[in-house]
Every structure is written in C-alpha cells, then in structure tokens.
Short mmCIF file of C-alpha atoms (C1' of nucleotides) in Angstrom, two decimals:
data_model
loop_
_atom_site.label_atom_id
_atom_site.label_comp_id
_atom_site.label_asym_id
_atom_site.label_seq_id
_atom_site.Cartn_x
_atom_site.Cartn_y
_atom_site.Cartn_z
CA MET Z 148 -83.17 -60.59 -13.96
CA GLU Z 149 -79.79 -60.80 -12.34
CA ILE Z 150 -77.94 -57.64 -11.58
CA LYS Z 151 -74.19 -57.96 -11.69
CA LYS Z 152 -72.65 -56.41 -8.61
CA GLU Z 153 -69.46 -54.49 -9.17
CA ASN Z 154 -66.44 -54.96 -6.98
CA ILE Z 155 -65.46 -52.19 -4.62
CA ILE Z 156 -61.75 -52.11 -3.85
CA PHE Z 157 -59.89 -49.73 -1.53
CA HIS Z 158 -56.21 -48.97 -1.73
CA ILE Z 159 -55.05 -47.35 1.48
CA ASP Z 160 -51.63 -45.88 1.92
CA VAL Z 161 -50.04 -43.99 4.76
CA ASN Z 162 -49.05 -40.43 4.02
CA ASN Z 163 -45.31 -40.10 4.43
CA ALA Z 164 -45.19 -43.32 6.42
CA TYR Z 165 -41.71 -43.42 7.95
CA LEU Z 166 -41.65 -39.75 8.81
CA SER Z 167 -45.22 -39.70 10.19
CA TRP Z 168 -44.66 -42.76 12.31
CA SER Z 169 -41.42 -41.49 13.77
CA ALA Z 170 -43.12 -38.14 14.42
CA VAL Z 171 -46.11 -39.66 16.20
CA TYR Z 172 -43.83 -41.81 18.30
CA ASN Z 173 -41.74 -38.82 19.29
CA ILE Z 174 -44.86 -36.92 20.35
CA VAL Z 175 -46.47 -39.74 22.27
CA ARG Z 176 -43.37 -41.24 23.80
CA ASN Z 177 -41.19 -38.21 24.39
CA GLY Z 178 -43.69 -35.38 24.35
CA GLY Z 179 -41.39 -34.05 21.68
CA LEU Z 180 -41.51 -32.20 18.44
CA ASP Z 181 -43.81 -33.11 15.56
CA TYR Z 182 -41.23 -33.77 12.86
CA ARG Z 183 -43.90 -33.31 10.19
CA THR Z 184 -43.97 -29.59 10.89
CA VAL Z 185 -40.23 -28.87 10.51
CA PRO Z 186 -37.61 -29.63 7.87
CA ALA Z 187 -36.85 -33.26 8.78
CA ILE Z 188 -35.92 -36.48 7.10
CA VAL Z 189 -35.64 -40.13 7.94
CA GLY Z 190 -32.26 -41.36 6.80
CA GLY Z 191 -29.44 -43.77 7.42
CA ASP Z 192 -26.04 -43.30 8.90
CA PRO Z 193 -23.38 -41.88 6.56
CA LYS Z 194 -20.65 -43.42 8.71
CA THR Z 195 -21.79 -46.93 7.89
CA ARG Z 196 -22.31 -45.83 4.26
CA ASN Z 197 -26.08 -46.13 4.49
CA GLY Z 198 -26.60 -42.42 4.24
CA ILE Z 199 -29.59 -41.74 2.03
CA VAL Z 200 -32.90 -39.93 2.47
CA LEU Z 201 -35.68 -42.48 2.98
CA ALA Z 202 -38.49 -40.03 3.75
CA LYS Z 203 -38.90 -36.28 4.06
CA SER Z 204 -41.33 -33.86 5.70
CA ILE Z 205 -43.26 -31.31 3.66
CA PRO Z 206 -41.05 -28.44 4.89
CA ALA Z 207 -37.97 -30.51 3.92
CA LYS Z 208 -39.49 -31.06 0.50
CA LYS Z 209 -39.82 -27.29 0.14
CA CYS Z 210 -36.04 -27.03 0.62
CA GLY Z 211 -35.68 -29.16 -2.49
CA ILE Z 212 -34.66 -32.33 -0.72
CA GLN Z 213 -35.37 -35.51 -2.64
CA THR Z 214 -35.93 -39.07 -1.56
CA GLY Z 215 -32.91 -41.21 -2.31
CA GLU Z 216 -30.48 -38.34 -2.15
CA VAL Z 217 -27.29 -38.64 -0.10
CA LEU Z 218 -27.53 -37.08 3.36
CA PHE Z 219 -24.61 -34.80 2.81
CA LYS Z 220 -26.36 -33.15 -0.13
CA ALA Z 221 -29.60 -32.81 1.78
CA LEU Z 222 -27.74 -31.02 4.58
CA GLN Z 223 -26.26 -28.58 2.08
CA LYS Z 224 -29.73 -27.64 0.89
CA CYS Z 225 -31.05 -27.27 4.41
CA PRO Z 226 -28.45 -26.74 7.15
CA GLY Z 227 -30.87 -26.98 10.09
CA LEU Z 228 -32.30 -30.26 8.86
CA LYS Z 229 -33.42 -32.70 11.53
CA ILE Z 230 -32.21 -36.22 10.75
CA ILE Z 231 -34.13 -39.13 12.23
CA LYS Z 232 -32.84 -42.70 12.25
CA PRO Z 233 -35.20 -45.21 10.69
CA ASP Z 234 -36.86 -47.51 13.20
CA TYR Z 235 -38.17 -50.52 11.32
CA ALA Z 236 -39.49 -52.26 14.40
CA LEU Z 237 -41.65 -49.24 15.14
CA TYR Z 238 -42.86 -49.08 11.53
CA MET Z 239 -43.89 -52.70 11.63
CA LYS Z 240 -45.87 -52.07 14.82
CA CYS Z 241 -47.65 -49.07 13.32
CA SER Z 242 -48.40 -51.07 10.20
CA ASN Z 243 -49.84 -53.94 12.23
CA ALA Z 244 -51.98 -51.56 14.26
CA MET Z 245 -53.38 -50.14 11.01
CA ILE Z 246 -54.18 -53.61 9.67
CA GLU Z 247 -56.05 -54.32 12.91
CA VAL Z 248 -58.26 -51.31 12.19
CA PHE Z 249 -58.93 -52.59 8.66
CA LYS Z 250 -60.06 -55.93 10.05
CA ARG Z 251 -63.06 -54.20 11.61
CA TYR Z 252 -64.28 -53.49 8.08
CA THR Z 253 -63.37 -56.56 6.02
CA ASP Z 254 -61.38 -59.76 6.27
CA LYS Z 255 -60.26 -59.51 2.66
CA ILE Z 256 -57.08 -57.53 3.20
CA GLN Z 257 -53.91 -57.72 1.13
CA ARG Z 258 -50.91 -56.13 2.73
CA TYR Z 259 -48.96 -54.72 -0.20
CA SER Z 260 -46.09 -53.20 1.75
CA VAL Z 261 -45.45 -51.87 5.23
CA ASP Z 262 -47.54 -48.79 4.47
CA GLU Z 263 -50.01 -49.95 1.83
CA ALA Z 264 -52.90 -52.37 1.69
CA PHE Z 265 -55.78 -53.37 -0.57
CA LEU Z 266 -59.20 -53.99 0.95
CA ASP Z 267 -61.96 -55.81 -0.89
CA MET Z 268 -65.07 -54.06 0.38
CA SER Z 269 -67.54 -55.93 -1.85
CA ASP Z 270 -70.10 -57.71 0.27
CA GLY Z 271 -73.08 -58.08 -2.02
CA SER Z 272 -74.83 -54.98 -0.80
CA MET Z 273 -71.99 -52.47 -0.98
CA THR Z 274 -72.75 -49.39 -3.03
CA ARG Z 275 -70.46 -46.60 -4.13
CA GLU Z 276 -72.13 -44.22 -1.71
CA LYS Z 277 -71.71 -46.55 1.24
CA ALA Z 278 -68.12 -47.28 0.27
CA GLU Z 279 -67.20 -43.65 0.28
CA LYS Z 280 -68.66 -43.20 3.76
CA LYS Z 281 -66.68 -46.21 4.97
CA ALA Z 282 -63.52 -44.76 3.51
CA TYR Z 283 -63.92 -41.52 5.43
CA GLU Z 284 -64.71 -43.48 8.55
CA ILE Z 285 -61.56 -45.64 8.28
CA GLN Z 286 -59.51 -42.55 7.66
CA SER Z 287 -60.82 -40.78 10.73
CA VAL Z 288 -60.56 -43.84 12.98
CA ILE Z 289 -56.91 -44.26 12.03
CA HIS Z 290 -56.20 -40.62 12.67
CA LYS Z 291 -57.96 -40.64 16.05
CA GLU Z 292 -56.55 -43.91 17.30
CA LEU Z 293 -53.12 -44.02 15.70
CA GLY Z 294 -52.29 -40.40 15.00
CA PHE Z 295 -51.39 -40.46 11.31
CA THR Z 296 -53.22 -39.75 8.07
CA VAL Z 297 -53.88 -42.05 5.12
CA ASN Z 298 -55.10 -41.75 1.57
CA VAL Z 299 -57.92 -43.98 0.39
CA GLY Z 300 -58.32 -44.75 -3.30
CA ILE Z 301 -61.61 -46.33 -4.35
CA SER Z 302 -62.44 -48.19 -7.54
CA THR Z 303 -63.55 -51.49 -9.02
CA ASN Z 304 -60.09 -53.07 -9.24
CA LYS Z 305 -56.75 -52.88 -7.49
CA LEU Z 306 -54.93 -50.96 -10.22
CA LEU Z 307 -57.46 -48.13 -10.39
CA ALA Z 308 -57.75 -47.98 -6.61
CA LYS Z 309 -53.98 -47.67 -6.35
CA VAL Z 310 -53.75 -44.96 -8.97
CA ALA Z 311 -56.64 -43.14 -7.29
CA SER Z 312 -54.94 -43.05 -3.90
CA ASP Z 313 -51.96 -41.37 -5.52
CA LEU Z 314 -53.84 -38.59 -7.33
CA LYS Z 315 -53.78 -36.04 -4.51
CA LYS Z 316 -52.15 -35.95 -1.08
CA PRO Z 317 -52.41 -35.99 1.87
CA ASN Z 318 -55.43 -37.20 3.84
CA GLN Z 319 -57.72 -37.74 0.84
CA VAL Z 320 -60.49 -40.07 -0.24
CA ILE Z 321 -60.40 -40.31 -4.04
CA THR Z 322 -62.42 -42.35 -6.51
CA LEU Z 323 -61.32 -43.48 -9.94
CA TYR Z 324 -64.17 -45.44 -11.44
CA PRO Z 325 -63.96 -46.78 -15.01
CA GLU Z 326 -66.02 -43.92 -16.37
CA GLU Z 327 -63.58 -41.46 -14.80
CA ILE Z 328 -60.51 -42.89 -16.54
CA GLU Z 329 -60.55 -40.48 -19.43
CA ALA Z 330 -60.81 -37.42 -17.21
CA LYS Z 331 -58.58 -38.46 -14.32
CA LEU Z 332 -56.10 -41.04 -15.63
CA TRP Z 333 -55.40 -40.13 -19.23
CA PRO Z 334 -54.05 -36.62 -18.65
CA LEU Z 335 -51.31 -37.95 -16.32
CA PRO Z 336 -47.70 -38.18 -17.54
CA VAL Z 337 -47.18 -41.77 -18.64
CA GLY Z 338 -44.31 -42.19 -16.18
CA GLU Z 339 -46.82 -42.05 -13.35
CA LEU Z 340 -48.57 -45.18 -14.52
CA PHE Z 341 -47.93 -48.25 -12.38
CA MET Z 342 -45.15 -50.38 -13.93
CA VAL Z 343 -43.78 -47.64 -16.13
CA GLY Z 344 -40.33 -47.07 -14.71
CA ARG Z 345 -36.88 -45.83 -15.53
CA ALA Z 346 -36.33 -48.09 -18.53
CA THR Z 347 -39.83 -48.10 -20.01
CA LEU Z 348 -40.36 -44.35 -19.96
CA PRO Z 349 -37.68 -43.47 -22.56
CA LYS Z 350 -38.97 -46.20 -24.88
CA LEU Z 351 -42.47 -44.77 -24.71
CA LYS Z 352 -41.23 -41.23 -25.22
CA LYS Z 353 -39.35 -42.33 -28.31
CA MET Z 354 -42.68 -43.52 -29.66
CA GLY Z 355 -44.17 -40.10 -28.94
CA ILE Z 356 -46.16 -41.38 -25.98
CA MET Z 357 -46.18 -38.71 -23.30
CA THR Z 358 -49.38 -39.24 -21.35
CA VAL Z 359 -51.33 -42.24 -20.15
CA GLY Z 360 -53.97 -41.26 -22.71
CA ASP Z 361 -51.37 -41.41 -25.50
CA LEU Z 362 -50.52 -44.94 -24.43
CA ALA Z 363 -54.17 -45.95 -24.28
CA LYS Z 364 -54.72 -44.71 -27.83
CA THR Z 365 -51.64 -46.42 -29.27
CA ASP Z 366 -52.17 -49.55 -31.34
CA LEU Z 367 -51.85 -52.57 -29.06
CA GLU Z 368 -50.02 -54.61 -31.71
CA LEU Z 369 -47.34 -51.95 -31.99
CA ILE Z 370 -46.78 -51.87 -28.23
CA LYS Z 371 -46.72 -55.64 -28.14
CA TYR Z 372 -44.15 -55.80 -30.92
CA ARG Z 373 -41.84 -53.33 -29.23
CA MET Z 374 -42.26 -54.23 -25.58
CA LYS Z 375 -43.60 -57.77 -25.41
CA SER Z 376 -45.78 -58.82 -22.49
CA HIS Z 377 -44.79 -55.85 -20.39
CA GLY Z 378 -46.11 -53.60 -23.15
CA VAL Z 379 -49.43 -55.40 -23.21
CA MET Z 380 -49.71 -55.06 -19.46
CA ILE Z 381 -49.12 -51.31 -19.31
CA TRP Z 382 -51.44 -50.79 -22.30
CA GLU Z 383 -54.15 -52.61 -20.38
CA PHE Z 384 -53.36 -50.54 -17.29
CA ALA Z 385 -53.80 -47.38 -19.33
CA HIS Z 386 -57.33 -48.61 -20.05
CA GLY Z 387 -57.90 -49.50 -16.40
CA ILE Z 388 -57.92 -53.21 -17.21
CA GLU Z 389 -56.71 -55.34 -14.29
CA ASN Z 390 -58.48 -58.15 -12.51
CA SER Z 391 -56.28 -59.74 -9.87
CA ILE Z 392 -57.96 -60.62 -6.61
CA VAL Z 393 -57.28 -59.12 -3.20
CA ARG Z 394 -55.24 -61.91 -1.72
CA GLY Z 395 -56.07 -62.36 1.93
CA ASN Z 396 -54.12 -63.92 4.74
CA GLY Z 397 -52.27 -67.03 3.67
CA GLU Z 398 -53.00 -66.60 -0.02
CA ASP Z 399 -49.95 -64.44 -0.47
CA ILE Z 400 -47.23 -67.06 -0.72
CA VAL Z 401 -43.61 -66.19 -0.12
CA LYS Z 402 -41.48 -66.99 -3.18
CA GLY Z 403 -38.06 -66.08 -1.89
CA ILE Z 404 -36.15 -64.85 1.14
CA GLY Z 405 -33.03 -62.76 0.98
CA ASN Z 406 -30.85 -60.45 2.98
CA SER Z 407 -28.09 -58.16 1.85
CA THR Z 408 -25.92 -55.48 3.34
CA THR Z 409 -23.61 -52.65 2.46
CA ILE Z 410 -20.42 -53.29 4.40
CA ARG Z 411 -18.86 -50.51 6.48
CA PHE Z 412 -15.61 -50.86 4.55
CA ASP Z 413 -14.62 -52.25 1.17
CA VAL Z 414 -13.91 -55.94 1.56
CA THR Z 415 -10.84 -57.22 -0.23
CA ASP Z 416 -10.14 -60.24 1.93
CA LYS Z 417 -11.96 -63.51 1.36
CA LYS Z 418 -12.14 -64.23 5.09
CA ASP Z 419 -14.00 -60.97 5.69
CA ALA Z 420 -16.35 -61.73 2.84
CA TYR Z 421 -17.04 -65.15 4.33
CA MET Z 422 -17.89 -63.62 7.66
CA VAL Z 423 -20.39 -61.23 6.15
CA LEU Z 424 -21.88 -64.07 4.13
CA LEU Z 425 -22.20 -66.21 7.24
CA SER Z 426 -24.00 -63.48 9.13
CA LEU Z 427 -26.40 -63.05 6.21
CA THR Z 428 -26.87 -66.80 5.88
CA GLU Z 429 -27.75 -66.99 9.59
CA MET Z 430 -30.61 -64.56 9.08
CA VAL Z 431 -31.82 -66.06 5.81
CA ALA Z 432 -31.77 -69.60 7.21
CA MET Z 433 -33.58 -68.56 10.34
CA ARG Z 434 -36.31 -66.85 8.35
CA LEU Z 435 -36.53 -69.89 6.11
CA ARG Z 436 -37.12 -72.21 9.07
CA HIS Z 437 -39.49 -69.71 10.61
CA GLY Z 438 -41.59 -69.83 7.46
CA GLY Z 439 -41.58 -73.62 7.45
CA PHE Z 440 -39.81 -73.92 4.10
CA LEU Z 441 -36.96 -75.87 2.58
CA THR Z 442 -35.10 -74.13 -0.21
CA GLY Z 443 -34.06 -75.58 -3.56
CA LEU Z 444 -32.11 -72.62 -4.94
CA VAL Z 445 -29.39 -70.45 -3.43
CA ALA Z 446 -27.97 -67.21 -4.83
CA VAL Z 447 -25.13 -64.93 -3.82
CA SER Z 448 -24.92 -61.37 -5.10
CA ILE Z 449 -21.92 -59.06 -5.11
CA LYS Z 450 -21.71 -55.32 -5.66
CA SER Z 451 -18.21 -54.00 -6.18
CA ALA Z 452 -16.85 -50.75 -4.83
CA GLU Z 453 -17.30 -49.43 -8.38
CA LEU Z 454 -21.00 -50.27 -8.10
CA THR Z 455 -21.14 -53.03 -10.68
CA SER Z 456 -23.33 -55.91 -9.58
CA TYR Z 457 -23.42 -59.56 -10.45
CA SER Z 458 -24.73 -62.76 -8.97
CA HIS Z 459 -24.28 -66.47 -9.00
CA GLN Z 460 -26.95 -69.01 -8.20
CA ARG Z 461 -27.35 -72.75 -8.06
CA LYS Z 462 -30.26 -75.12 -8.00
CA LEU Z 463 -29.72 -77.75 -5.33
CA PHE Z 464 -30.00 -81.49 -5.83
CA GLY Z 465 -32.30 -81.61 -2.85
CA HIS Z 466 -33.77 -79.15 -0.37
CA THR Z 467 -32.53 -77.82 2.92
CA ASP Z 468 -33.07 -75.32 5.73
CA SER Z 469 -29.82 -75.95 7.53
CA THR Z 470 -27.61 -72.96 8.27
CA ASN Z 471 -24.47 -75.02 7.87
CA GLU Z 472 -25.46 -76.59 4.57
CA LEU Z 473 -26.52 -73.24 3.18
CA TYR Z 474 -23.32 -71.60 4.29
CA GLU Z 475 -21.22 -74.24 2.52
CA ILE Z 476 -23.12 -73.60 -0.71
CA VAL Z 477 -22.92 -69.84 -0.25
CA LYS Z 478 -19.15 -70.04 0.08
CA GLN Z 479 -18.87 -72.13 -3.07
CA LEU Z 480 -21.05 -69.72 -5.01
CA PHE Z 481 -19.03 -66.77 -3.79
CA ASP Z 482 -15.74 -68.44 -4.74
CA ALA Z 483 -17.04 -69.22 -8.21
CA ALA Z 484 -18.35 -65.71 -8.76
CA TRP Z 485 -15.94 -63.30 -7.13
CA GLN Z 486 -13.63 -61.54 -9.56
CA GLY Z 487 -11.29 -60.40 -6.81
CA GLU Z 488 -12.21 -56.72 -6.83
CA ALA Z 489 -13.08 -54.68 -3.73
CA ILE Z 490 -16.58 -55.46 -2.49
CA ARG Z 491 -19.07 -52.92 -1.21
CA HIS Z 492 -22.19 -55.01 -0.81
CA LEU Z 493 -23.05 -58.71 -0.40
CA GLY Z 494 -26.35 -60.58 -0.55
CA VAL Z 495 -27.69 -64.07 0.07
CA ARG Z 496 -31.02 -65.19 -1.28
CA VAL Z 497 -32.97 -68.46 -1.34
CA SER Z 498 -36.02 -69.52 -3.37
CA ASN Z 499 -37.77 -72.53 -4.96
CA PHE Z 500 -39.39 -73.53 -1.70
CA ILE Z 501 -41.18 -76.66 -0.64
CA PRO Z 502 -42.93 -77.02 2.71
CA ASN Z 503 -40.64 -78.53 5.34
CA ASP Z 504 -43.17 -81.15 6.42
CA THR Z 505 -42.32 -83.25 3.40
CA TYR Z 506 -38.92 -83.85 4.92
CA GLN Z 507 -36.99 -84.31 1.70
CA TYR Z 508 -33.54 -83.63 2.97
CA THR Z 509 -30.98 -85.17 0.69
CA LEU Z 510 -27.82 -83.15 1.00
CA PHE Z 511 -26.65 -84.63 4.27
CA ASP Z 512 -27.76 -87.95 5.58
CA GLY Z 513 -28.74 -89.59 8.82
CA ALA Z 514 -26.85 -88.55 11.89
CA ALA Z 515 -25.30 -85.40 10.47
CA LEU Z 516 -28.72 -84.21 9.38
CA GLU Z 517 -30.31 -84.79 12.77
CA LYS Z 518 -27.44 -83.07 14.53
CA ASN Z 519 -27.75 -80.02 12.27
CA ARG Z 520 -31.49 -79.84 12.78
CA LYS Z 521 -31.20 -79.99 16.53
CA LEU Z 522 -28.53 -77.32 16.59
CA ASP Z 523 -30.51 -74.97 14.35
CA LYS Z 524 -33.62 -75.46 16.43
CA THR Z 525 -31.82 -74.79 19.69
CA ILE Z 526 -30.32 -71.59 18.34
CA ASP Z 527 -33.62 -70.43 16.85
CA ASP Z 528 -35.39 -70.98 20.17
CA LEU Z 529 -32.76 -69.06 22.08
CA ARG Z 530 -32.96 -66.18 19.64
CA VAL Z 531 -36.73 -66.03 19.81
CA ARG Z 532 -36.65 -65.99 23.61
CA PHE Z 533 -33.70 -63.77 24.31
CA GLY Z 534 -33.02 -61.82 21.15
CA LYS Z 535 -31.03 -62.40 18.03
CA ASN Z 536 -27.69 -61.52 19.58
CA ILE Z 537 -27.90 -63.98 22.45
CA ILE Z 538 -25.73 -66.42 20.60
CA MET Z 539 -23.01 -66.01 18.03
CA ARG Z 540 -20.36 -68.09 16.37
CA SER Z 541 -16.95 -67.72 17.93
CA SER Z 542 -15.52 -66.46 14.64
CA PHE Z 543 -17.40 -63.21 15.17
CA LEU Z 544 -15.82 -62.48 18.55
CA HIS Z 545 -13.74 -59.31 18.34
CA SER Z 546 -14.35 -59.23 14.59
CA GLY Z 547 -16.29 -55.98 14.76
CA MET Z 548 -18.91 -57.55 12.54
CA LYS Z 549 -22.48 -58.44 13.24
CA SER Z 550 -23.04 -62.15 13.80
CA ILE Z 551 -26.43 -61.98 12.13
CA THR Z 552 -27.44 -59.38 9.58
CA GLY Z 553 -30.61 -58.23 7.90
CA GLY Z 554 -34.20 -57.26 8.52
CA VAL Z 555 -37.62 -58.88 8.38
CA GLY Z 556 -36.55 -61.44 10.94
CA GLU Z 557 -39.31 -61.95 13.47
CA VAL Z 558 -36.86 -62.11 16.29
CA LYS Z 559 -36.33 -59.65 19.08
CA ASP Z 560 -33.43 -57.31 19.19
CA PRO Z 561 -32.38 -57.03 22.84
CA ASP Z 562 -31.22 -53.45 22.35
CA GLU Z 563 -34.62 -52.55 21.10
CA GLU Z 564 -36.84 -50.58 23.44
CA LYS Z 565 -40.26 -51.84 24.27
CA TYR Z 566 -42.75 -49.79 22.34
CA PRO Z 567 -46.14 -48.92 23.69
CA VAL Z 568 -49.07 -50.10 21.68
CA MET Z 569 -50.11 -47.07 19.76
CA SER Z 570 -53.62 -46.24 20.80
CA SER Z 571 -55.67 -43.18 21.58
CA MET Z 572 -53.01 -40.68 20.74
CA LEU Z 573 -53.44 -37.13 19.49
"C1'" DT T 200 -28.24 -39.27 -9.61
"C1'" DC T 201 -25.16 -43.84 -8.92
"C1'" DT T 202 -27.34 -44.26 -2.77
"C1'" DG T 203 -30.49 -48.87 0.80
"C1'" DG T 204 -32.64 -53.21 1.42
"C1'" DG T 205 -36.62 -56.22 0.65
"C1'" DG T 206 -39.21 -58.30 -2.90
"C1'" DT T 207 -41.58 -60.32 -7.84
"C1'" DC T 208 -41.66 -61.38 -12.60
"C1'" DC T 209 -39.77 -61.78 -17.30
"C1'" DT T 210 -36.41 -62.86 -20.97
"C1'" DA T 211 -32.23 -64.22 -23.41
"C1'" DG T 212 -29.09 -67.63 -24.18
"C1'" DG T 213 -26.78 -71.98 -23.29
"C1'" DA T 214 -27.07 -76.95 -22.29
"C1'" DC T 215 -29.23 -80.93 -23.13
"C1'" DC T 216 -32.62 -84.27 -24.89
"C1'" DC T 217 -35.31 -86.40 -28.53
"C1'" DT O 207 -21.19 -87.90 -39.10
"C1'" DC O 208 -23.53 -83.77 -40.13
"C1'" DT O 209 -27.55 -80.97 -40.31
"C1'" DG O 210 -32.37 -79.44 -38.77
"C1'" DG O 211 -35.86 -78.45 -35.34
"C1'" DG O 212 -38.61 -78.54 -31.12
"C1'" DG O 213 -38.91 -78.64 -26.26
"C1'" DT O 214 -37.38 -78.09 -21.40
"C1'" DC O 215 -34.39 -76.77 -17.77
"C1'" DC O 216 -31.13 -73.68 -15.83
"C1'" DT O 217 -28.57 -69.33 -15.03
"C1'" DA O 218 -27.72 -64.40 -15.38
"C1'" DG O 219 -29.42 -60.20 -15.59
"C1'" DG O 220 -32.88 -56.60 -16.27
"C1'" DA O 221 -37.05 -54.18 -14.94
"C1'" DC O 222 -40.34 -53.00 -11.84
"C1'" DC O 223 -42.45 -52.25 -7.08
"C1'" DC O 224 -42.23 -50.46 -2.04
#
DNA sequence: TCTGGGGTCCTAGGACCC
DNA sequence: TCTGGGGTCCTAGGACCC
C-alpha cells in the first residue's frame, strides 16, 4: 500500500530585519553599539520628505513608536532616539548571505521578500521530527555565522508556515499543522489573517466576523456573494487551504518593473517633472534590459501635494527596451494625465514583457533602432563597471536632481562603501 | 494616520466586434 | 435604423503584500 507523504514547508523570516542588519553591521564594522538594545529606529530623511519609521528596536517599541509613523512624532515620544539611515545595499547582502545558508538544506527556495523565504523541505523521507531539528539547526547556523535571529514557521503548505512564523517572536521555531488550526489559528483576530487588510477588515466586522474562527465558520456562499473571489480565498485561508508550490530559482517570473520617488520639493513646472521622469525612466529601462525583457505597456503615476493619486498607462503597438523610446512615451502619458496641480511624487512602470531575444522592435526602424541599442548598451556597460553615476545626460548638470533614480538596480553606487562579507560574527 | 518605495492580482466600465 | 446580447481588449483604480 502506498503511503502519501505530506509536504513539509518552512517559512523563515528575519526578526526586525532592517534594524538587526544595521545593528550587526555597526558591531562588526565599527565595533559600535548594538542598536537592538537601545531605543533606535531605521528611518528616512525628513529633509528630503522621506521621513518615516521603517523599523524599530524593542526598546523603541516600548516608547510607543510605530512603524510608518513620521520621524518627528517618533522623536517626541522618545527624545533620545537613535535614528539610523536605511542601507538597502547592506540589506541585500545580508539577505543573499542568508539564502546561501538555506541552500545547504534545500534547493527549493522561494525568496518572498528581502527578509522572508519559503523552503520546501520535503524530500521523500522528511518527517516532522526531522524537520523541526533542521529548523533549529538553520536558526542557530544563521545566528552564529551572520549574527541575527530568524523565526521558522513549519507546516504542510506555505500559508500555514507563514502564519506559524508570525505567531510568536523573536527567535522561534513554531509549527502550525492542519490539526492545530483550531487551537492556534482560529482564536486570532481576523485582521491577522494573510490577505485581510485595511479594506477587508471593516467588511468582515460588519458581518460580525471578529476572529479567524468566525470566518472559517461563516457560510462560504455568503462570503462569496459579498466579497467575490477575494472572499473565497480568505475563507479557504481560514481553513488552512492553500496549495501553491515553492517556486525556485527562475520559476518566479518578473511581471513588471517600476520606480517612483517623492520629490524634495513640490513640482509645478513641467520641465522639472520631465527631468524627474527621465531619471526614473533611466533606471526602469536599465533594469528592463538587465532582465532581458522588452516591454509592451508603460504607465506613469502622479501623486499630488494633496496626496491624491492617479495614473495613466498605454499599451504599445510593439515592444521596446530603449530609454529614449520609453522616455518619449512617458512624456506623452504625463502630458495627457497631469491636471496641473503641484506634484509630490512621480512614478514610471513597465509591464507586459516579452523576452528580448525575439527582437520584435517595431516602434523605431532600422538605423535609428540600431543607434539607440548601441547607445543604451554602452551606457549600461559603463554603469555596471564604474557605477550608476558615471554618466549622466547634460540636462541634469547643475539641476540639483539625480540623473538616475530608484532602487533594485543591480548597478554599483560609487559612493557606496565596500561591505565585508558577513561571516563568523558574534 | 495620510508617510516610502517595490511589487502582484482583481474588477468595473468603456470601446469595439460579431 | 434601432434594439438585444455575448465576447474580448484596454484602462483606471483598488486592495493586498513586504
């Protein structure tokens, strides 16, 4: 008789990622303070209007500081607060180092975000007992080698593993197997369920649904009627039903690429808006080429000084990865969309990709196309070798604006320090 | 509570075709 | 010419995640 093996899935997430990583770096690199032990936050720069709390230490939390709060308010609550600038390059390195550790245990790893990953630990002979031992081992290896703590949630699917890892913090290994759902999942406030957010919560409350258990016991047809497919999904989640696979390397396809920025000042002049859009387009186009894609859809988004947002998008007749072509379209979209009010924030986003090996350029033809391609390639190569600021368009000279804007570009920043590989620390 | 930046997916409504 | 209905594509915006 055949015995059906159950899947064993881990969800691993870094405790207080940004703050922990900055703290470990400060200890190892500067022999400095452990920010985790004092009231400290990771936050932006109020002067450039990016001043919000991204992460907080436990002592900072005790002062009543909340993630997402403006810095100025956080300082009022805790005058001695240590404010640390976010260092995304460092965070990416720490994240990569963690993934390298995971690879010693399985090759089925899905990176869910910079500080979270799913591991499929099923290997035909994996048992719950063995899995738990592995979880503790991974946790201790990461702490010894990289200096920070993680939570490990264990279950038979990704949803339950993710919920499990969130049940208690920090530095925990927690199981949430199907037979534990009633005891561990159902008592939770329904707002803590994955995919129940700001808009869904009030709808559920109106129906008298307060806990995950309440949702689970509600008639599916009623939920479906009121909340469509999203309702069905969260109802299934409340029962622990979820069966997506852990998508490994290469199986996680990029659907879109975008960059956006809050501008240091309110933009009222079209020329200034164009310059910001160009610097965003430079980054988006570079990432697009880096990924080997051509885009078929371009979107521009605008957030006014009064915080109302809107966007304008257009499907292209063909596909492109050319900075110049994209910029022309971006300008047109902006012109069509902009209502003339003061602008706080601008974004450029591309999607509907095809691989660039198919070579279906149709917007420009012949010589112009080849010229554009060569230019883009030359600039990309220079930026990869010498950093993203090695070359800029003349229009940015003395403009006080960045010639290329946005993150997630895999290109060096020349101002960036060289970070040591994090190993054998603490 | 109105503050960042990077994503994915879903839905409503209009345009257009048969 | 008007009315009906079904289907698909496209855009705008909402909702959710980290």
